[in-house]
Amino acid sequence: MSTVLKTFSKEELIEKFKTIYEIGWIENKRGKNDGAVGNTLEDLLEIPENNLPIPNAAEWELKAQRATTSSLLTMFHTEPSPTAMSIVPNILLPKYGWPHTEAGKKYPESEKSFRATLNTGSFTDRGLKVNVNDKERKVEIIFDNANTDERHAEWTKSVEERVGHLGNFDIVPYWGFDDLFHKAGTKLKNCFYVRADVKREGKGKKRKEFFLYNYVLKLSSFDQDKFIQAIRDGKIYIDFDARTGHNHGTKFRIRYNDIPSLYKNAEVVLDKREK
């Protein structure tokens, strides 16, 4: 027997958020992971995971976080172009990868890793960085050996042997602006952005965590120009996570606090934080 899904208008949902705030501190019974604050809120709203049932309106999502979190939110997965070349497994891993920490243990001696979290802010210790190429309307990954830390000298030597030089990539990994706009536009829907203060009581196995949902933003009209500007400003990270034989996917990620900067409209509908 199917269950009829409860629906809300946006106005009713805002009133529901205010009612939940009035309840006060609510015990977390959804575990210790980053998603617990959102899962607990979904339970209180009696809705399916990450799906706000608002009829007769553009699609809306619910994003919730602990007020103190520093975690990055994965916005979407997308592999770099030229996609036909499968750049991560065919170029980045074999030519620029480094020995996996479990090589010779969990994995074969030859196991390589290419795990890196990059933005436009600064080069990583292996000389990698994000670059916004406005002329060609691309977001690129660039390599500059001059910015490689000397402790990676052995890796640098191996790169030169594998590639034949230490200049920038022969085939620069990139994402076209238009492709990113399409991907982000379908994933970054209108959303209610909720933050919760956290407190913990007790010790050991009796230690409990409680949430106070005291801040809600209504975010609408994802803005493509603001998205590219956020990449320029280093607010968006590109996260590679691959090892020999398995690519976990390339992710575009952002800190929760920077999510509002991607939308044209950000309306505070509840703010009961301590000033």
Tab-separated table of C-alpha atoms in Angstrom:
chain	number	residue	atom	x	y	z
A	1	MET	CA	0.000	0.000	0.000
A	2	SER	CA	1.555	3.309	-1.070
A	3	THR	CA	1.804	6.284	1.270
A	4	VAL	CA	0.565	9.670	0.132
A	5	LEU	CA	3.419	12.147	0.322
A	6	LYS	CA	2.793	15.192	2.467
A	7	THR	CA	3.194	18.457	0.541
A	8	PHE	CA	3.925	22.022	1.650
A	9	SER	CA	3.642	25.424	0.098
A	10	LYS	CA	6.814	27.478	0.577
A	11	GLU	CA	4.945	29.589	3.146
A	12	GLU	CA	3.820	26.499	5.068
A	13	LEU	CA	7.360	25.148	5.031
A	14	ILE	CA	8.717	28.396	6.474
A	15	GLU	CA	6.148	28.176	9.294
A	16	LYS	CA	7.230	24.575	9.869
A	17	PHE	CA	10.852	25.690	10.260
A	18	LYS	CA	9.752	28.248	12.842
A	19	THR	CA	7.779	25.575	14.730
A	20	ILE	CA	10.815	23.285	14.767
A	21	TYR	CA	12.913	26.125	16.196
A	22	GLU	CA	10.346	26.619	18.960
A	23	ILE	CA	10.765	22.948	19.972
A	24	GLY	CA	14.295	23.832	21.073
A	25	TRP	CA	17.182	21.379	21.269
A	26	ILE	CA	16.461	18.140	19.414
A	27	GLU	CA	18.441	14.943	19.989
A	28	ASN	CA	20.403	13.555	17.058
A	29	LYS	CA	19.416	9.916	16.551
A	30	ARG	CA	20.827	9.728	13.021
A	31	GLY	CA	24.505	9.031	13.708
A	32	LYS	CA	27.735	11.022	13.746
A	33	ASN	CA	28.158	11.712	10.028
A	34	ASP	CA	27.831	15.131	8.363
A	35	GLY	CA	24.395	14.211	7.017
A	36	ALA	CA	22.839	13.652	10.448
A	37	VAL	CA	21.731	17.267	10.845
A	38	GLY	CA	19.858	17.101	7.532
A	39	ASN	CA	18.465	13.625	8.141
A	40	THR	CA	17.115	14.702	11.542
A	41	LEU	CA	15.455	17.736	9.970
A	42	GLU	CA	13.899	15.558	7.239
A	43	ASP	CA	12.489	13.287	9.954
A	44	LEU	CA	10.940	16.289	11.676
A	45	LEU	CA	9.422	17.466	8.391
A	46	GLU	CA	8.352	13.897	7.532
A	47	ILE	CA	9.795	14.106	4.039
A	48	PRO	CA	12.023	11.835	1.908
A	49	GLU	CA	15.750	12.479	1.842
A	50	ASN	CA	16.733	15.746	0.133
A	51	ASN	CA	13.361	16.148	-1.576
A	52	LEU	CA	11.080	19.035	-0.676
A	53	PRO	CA	7.525	18.275	-1.860
A	54	ILE	CA	6.458	21.779	-2.902
A	55	PRO	CA	3.777	21.514	-5.614
A	56	ASN	CA	3.341	23.919	-8.525
A	57	ALA	CA	6.825	25.396	-8.181
A	58	ALA	CA	10.344	24.954	-9.505
A	59	GLU	CA	12.249	22.137	-7.842
A	60	TRP	CA	13.585	22.831	-4.369
A	61	GLU	CA	16.161	21.066	-2.243
A	62	LEU	CA	16.950	21.077	1.450
A	63	LYS	CA	20.547	21.649	2.527
A	64	ALA	CA	21.337	21.511	6.231
A	65	GLN	CA	24.582	21.730	8.197
A	66	ARG	CA	26.054	22.091	11.645
A	67	ALA	CA	26.912	25.748	12.235
A	68	THR	CA	30.511	24.834	13.080
A	69	THR	CA	31.236	22.474	10.181
A	70	SER	CA	34.227	23.018	7.914
A	71	SER	CA	33.286	20.157	5.580
A	72	LEU	CA	33.021	20.632	1.845
A	73	LEU	CA	29.706	19.923	0.123
A	74	THR	CA	29.875	17.945	-3.119
A	75	MET	CA	27.800	19.839	-5.661
A	76	PHE	CA	28.212	17.424	-8.574
A	77	HIS	CA	30.539	14.938	-10.294
A	78	THR	CA	31.931	15.626	-13.745
A	79	GLU	CA	35.028	14.395	-15.552
A	80	PRO	CA	37.351	16.800	-17.388
A	81	SER	CA	37.403	17.254	-21.136
A	82	PRO	CA	38.362	16.011	-23.633
A	83	THR	CA	36.034	13.344	-22.206
A	84	ALA	CA	36.787	10.846	-24.986
A	85	MET	CA	40.369	10.655	-23.709
A	86	SER	CA	39.354	9.663	-20.144
A	87	ILE	CA	42.059	11.998	-18.893
A	88	VAL	CA	42.098	10.886	-15.260
A	89	PRO	CA	42.767	7.141	-15.793
A	90	ASN	CA	44.701	7.531	-19.070
A	91	ILE	CA	46.902	10.569	-18.375
A	92	LEU	CA	46.812	11.953	-14.834
A	93	LEU	CA	47.167	8.610	-13.056
A	94	PRO	CA	49.815	6.885	-15.217
A	95	LYS	CA	51.892	9.982	-16.001
A	96	TYR	CA	51.462	12.190	-12.924
A	97	GLY	CA	50.341	9.740	-10.228
A	98	TRP	CA	52.401	8.900	-7.150
A	99	PRO	CA	52.743	5.676	-5.115
A	100	HIS	CA	49.553	4.833	-3.234
A	101	THR	CA	49.955	4.730	0.561
A	102	GLU	CA	48.759	1.110	0.487
A	103	ALA	CA	51.005	0.063	-2.420
A	104	GLY	CA	52.641	-3.258	-1.574
A	105	LYS	CA	50.132	-3.820	1.245
A	106	LYS	CA	46.468	-3.668	0.333
A	107	TYR	CA	47.323	-3.058	-3.346
A	108	PRO	CA	50.149	-4.148	-5.706
A	109	GLU	CA	53.537	-2.398	-5.540
A	110	SER	CA	52.681	-0.592	-8.778
A	111	GLU	CA	49.501	0.987	-7.384
A	112	LYS	CA	49.410	4.730	-8.012
A	113	SER	CA	47.241	7.477	-6.594
A	114	PHE	CA	46.009	10.801	-7.939
A	115	ARG	CA	44.147	12.425	-5.076
A	116	ALA	CA	44.126	16.209	-4.928
A	117	THR	CA	41.798	19.009	-3.876
A	118	LEU	CA	42.476	22.106	-5.962
A	119	ASN	CA	41.226	25.663	-6.308
A	120	THR	CA	42.475	28.924	-7.817
A	121	GLY	CA	43.958	30.143	-4.537
A	122	SER	CA	47.405	28.575	-4.632
A	123	PHE	CA	49.377	25.706	-6.104
A	124	THR	CA	49.390	22.393	-4.252
A	125	ASP	CA	52.704	20.953	-3.091
A	126	ARG	CA	52.776	18.997	-6.364
A	127	GLY	CA	52.402	22.118	-8.514
A	128	LEU	CA	48.708	21.738	-9.390
A	129	LYS	CA	46.143	24.511	-9.525
A	130	VAL	CA	42.771	25.563	-11.003
A	131	ASN	CA	42.836	28.322	-13.627
A	132	VAL	CA	39.875	30.216	-15.106
A	133	ASN	CA	40.556	30.863	-18.786
A	134	ASP	CA	38.058	33.584	-19.674
A	135	LYS	CA	39.320	33.968	-23.244
A	136	GLU	CA	38.530	30.337	-24.092
A	137	ARG	CA	35.670	30.097	-21.544
A	138	LYS	CA	37.230	27.157	-19.749
A	139	VAL	CA	38.072	26.092	-16.203
A	140	GLU	CA	41.444	24.341	-16.434
A	141	ILE	CA	43.840	22.321	-14.315
A	142	ILE	CA	47.420	23.491	-14.757
A	143	PHE	CA	50.778	22.031	-13.685
A	144	ASP	CA	53.795	24.196	-12.817
A	145	ASN	CA	56.802	22.280	-11.542
A	146	ALA	CA	58.334	25.515	-10.192
A	147	ASN	CA	55.678	25.323	-7.455
A	148	THR	CA	56.382	21.687	-6.525
A	149	ASP	CA	57.722	21.162	-3.021
A	150	GLU	CA	61.299	19.854	-2.902
A	151	ARG	CA	60.226	16.885	-0.796
A	152	HIS	CA	58.576	15.558	-3.953
A	153	ALA	CA	61.880	15.565	-5.884
A	154	GLU	CA	61.724	11.830	-6.559
A	155	TRP	CA	58.158	12.127	-7.870
A	156	THR	CA	59.180	15.107	-10.039
A	157	LYS	CA	62.000	13.067	-11.561
A	158	SER	CA	59.583	10.215	-12.306
A	159	VAL	CA	57.125	12.632	-13.960
A	160	GLU	CA	59.888	13.919	-16.242
A	161	GLU	CA	60.763	10.333	-17.180
A	162	ARG	CA	57.142	9.395	-17.852
A	163	VAL	CA	56.085	12.576	-19.674
A	164	GLY	CA	59.361	13.687	-21.222
A	165	HIS	CA	59.326	17.205	-19.746
A	166	LEU	CA	58.213	19.199	-16.705
A	167	GLY	CA	56.166	21.842	-18.484
A	168	ASN	CA	52.404	22.201	-18.294
A	169	PHE	CA	50.181	19.300	-19.388
A	170	ASP	CA	50.409	18.431	-23.078
A	171	ILE	CA	46.631	17.980	-22.969
A	172	VAL	CA	45.225	20.420	-20.421
A	173	PRO	CA	42.238	18.999	-18.480
A	174	TYR	CA	39.335	21.440	-18.666
A	175	TRP	CA	35.603	22.026	-18.320
A	176	GLY	CA	33.875	24.427	-20.706
A	177	PHE	CA	31.802	27.192	-19.107
A	178	ASP	CA	28.676	26.072	-20.976
A	179	ASP	CA	29.094	22.438	-19.888
A	180	LEU	CA	29.530	23.545	-16.272
A	181	PHE	CA	26.495	25.829	-16.510
A	182	HIS	CA	24.382	22.914	-17.703
A	183	LYS	CA	25.679	20.542	-15.032
A	184	ALA	CA	25.435	23.025	-12.179
A	185	GLY	CA	22.070	24.358	-13.300
A	186	THR	CA	20.476	20.924	-13.066
A	187	LYS	CA	22.107	20.064	-9.743
A	188	LEU	CA	22.048	23.372	-7.862
A	189	LYS	CA	18.333	23.869	-7.643
A	190	ASN	CA	16.510	26.436	-5.553
A	191	CYS	CA	16.973	25.485	-1.930
A	192	PHE	CA	16.251	26.133	1.697
A	193	TYR	CA	19.595	26.392	3.478
A	194	VAL	CA	19.337	25.507	7.174
A	195	ARG	CA	21.978	25.735	9.892
A	196	ALA	CA	21.857	24.264	13.373
A	197	ASP	CA	23.793	25.026	16.518
A	198	VAL	CA	25.141	21.922	18.235
A	199	LYS	CA	25.635	20.901	21.855
A	200	ARG	CA	26.763	17.642	23.422
A	201	GLU	CA	25.912	16.218	26.824
A	202	GLY	CA	27.222	13.243	28.768
A	203	LYS	CA	30.383	11.196	28.416
A	204	GLY	CA	31.473	8.019	26.702
A	205	LYS	CA	28.695	5.815	25.351
A	206	LYS	CA	26.110	8.020	27.069
A	207	ARG	CA	27.277	11.123	25.201
A	208	LYS	CA	24.470	12.662	23.145
A	209	GLU	CA	24.341	15.347	20.491
A	210	PHE	CA	21.555	17.899	20.113
A	211	PHE	CA	20.610	20.305	17.298
A	212	LEU	CA	18.948	23.716	17.471
A	213	TYR	CA	17.672	24.691	14.012
A	214	ASN	CA	17.914	28.456	14.303
A	215	TYR	CA	18.850	29.845	10.874
A	216	VAL	CA	17.102	29.405	7.514
A	217	LEU	CA	17.822	31.031	4.145
A	218	LYS	CA	15.604	30.732	1.089
A	219	LEU	CA	17.888	30.616	-1.953
A	220	SER	CA	16.502	30.945	-5.465
A	221	SER	CA	17.676	31.554	-9.029
A	222	PHE	CA	21.064	29.893	-9.344
A	223	ASP	CA	23.342	32.384	-11.100
A	224	GLN	CA	25.824	31.127	-13.681
A	225	ASP	CA	28.031	34.223	-13.540
A	226	LYS	CA	28.227	33.996	-9.754
A	227	PHE	CA	29.185	30.338	-10.081
A	228	ILE	CA	32.169	31.141	-12.318
A	229	GLN	CA	33.089	34.059	-10.038
A	230	ALA	CA	33.080	31.682	-7.068
A	231	ILE	CA	35.577	29.498	-8.951
A	232	ARG	CA	37.727	32.585	-9.641
A	233	ASP	CA	37.579	33.537	-5.967
A	234	GLY	CA	38.757	30.083	-4.867
A	235	LYS	CA	35.448	29.237	-3.178
A	236	ILE	CA	34.889	26.175	-5.360
A	237	TYR	CA	37.243	23.202	-5.205
A	238	ILE	CA	37.887	20.480	-7.762
A	239	ASP	CA	38.522	17.170	-6.045
A	240	PHE	CA	40.287	14.267	-7.791
A	241	ASP	CA	40.094	10.854	-6.137
A	242	ALA	CA	41.592	8.113	-8.287
A	243	ARG	CA	43.888	5.149	-7.916
A	244	THR	CA	45.146	2.586	-10.389
A	245	GLY	CA	42.185	0.700	-11.780
A	246	HIS	CA	39.519	2.786	-10.049
A	247	ASN	CA	38.447	6.398	-10.469
A	248	HIS	CA	36.109	7.483	-7.671
A	249	GLY	CA	35.059	10.470	-9.757
A	250	THR	CA	35.994	14.128	-10.040
A	251	LYS	CA	33.896	16.410	-7.848
A	252	PHE	CA	33.145	20.128	-7.697
A	253	ARG	CA	32.845	21.068	-4.035
A	254	ILE	CA	32.127	24.146	-1.923
A	255	ARG	CA	32.048	25.135	1.737
A	256	TYR	CA	28.520	25.344	3.121
A	257	ASN	CA	28.962	28.987	4.092
A	258	ASP	CA	29.641	29.928	0.471
A	259	ILE	CA	26.512	28.297	-1.004
A	260	PRO	CA	24.417	31.530	-0.789
A	261	SER	CA	26.940	33.336	-3.015
A	262	LEU	CA	25.798	31.184	-5.980
A	263	TYR	CA	22.213	32.507	-6.057
A	264	LYS	CA	20.632	35.760	-7.203
A	265	ASN	CA	18.185	35.789	-4.302
A	266	ALA	CA	18.991	34.989	-0.667
A	267	GLU	CA	16.177	35.738	1.782
A	268	VAL	CA	16.570	35.192	5.527
A	269	VAL	CA	13.350	33.558	6.742
A	270	LEU	CA	14.560	32.632	10.239
A	271	ASP	CA	17.484	33.968	12.261
A	272	LYS	CA	17.489	33.131	15.950
A	273	ARG	CA	21.252	32.835	16.337
A	274	GLU	CA	22.873	34.345	19.406
A	275	LYS	CA	24.375	37.673	18.423
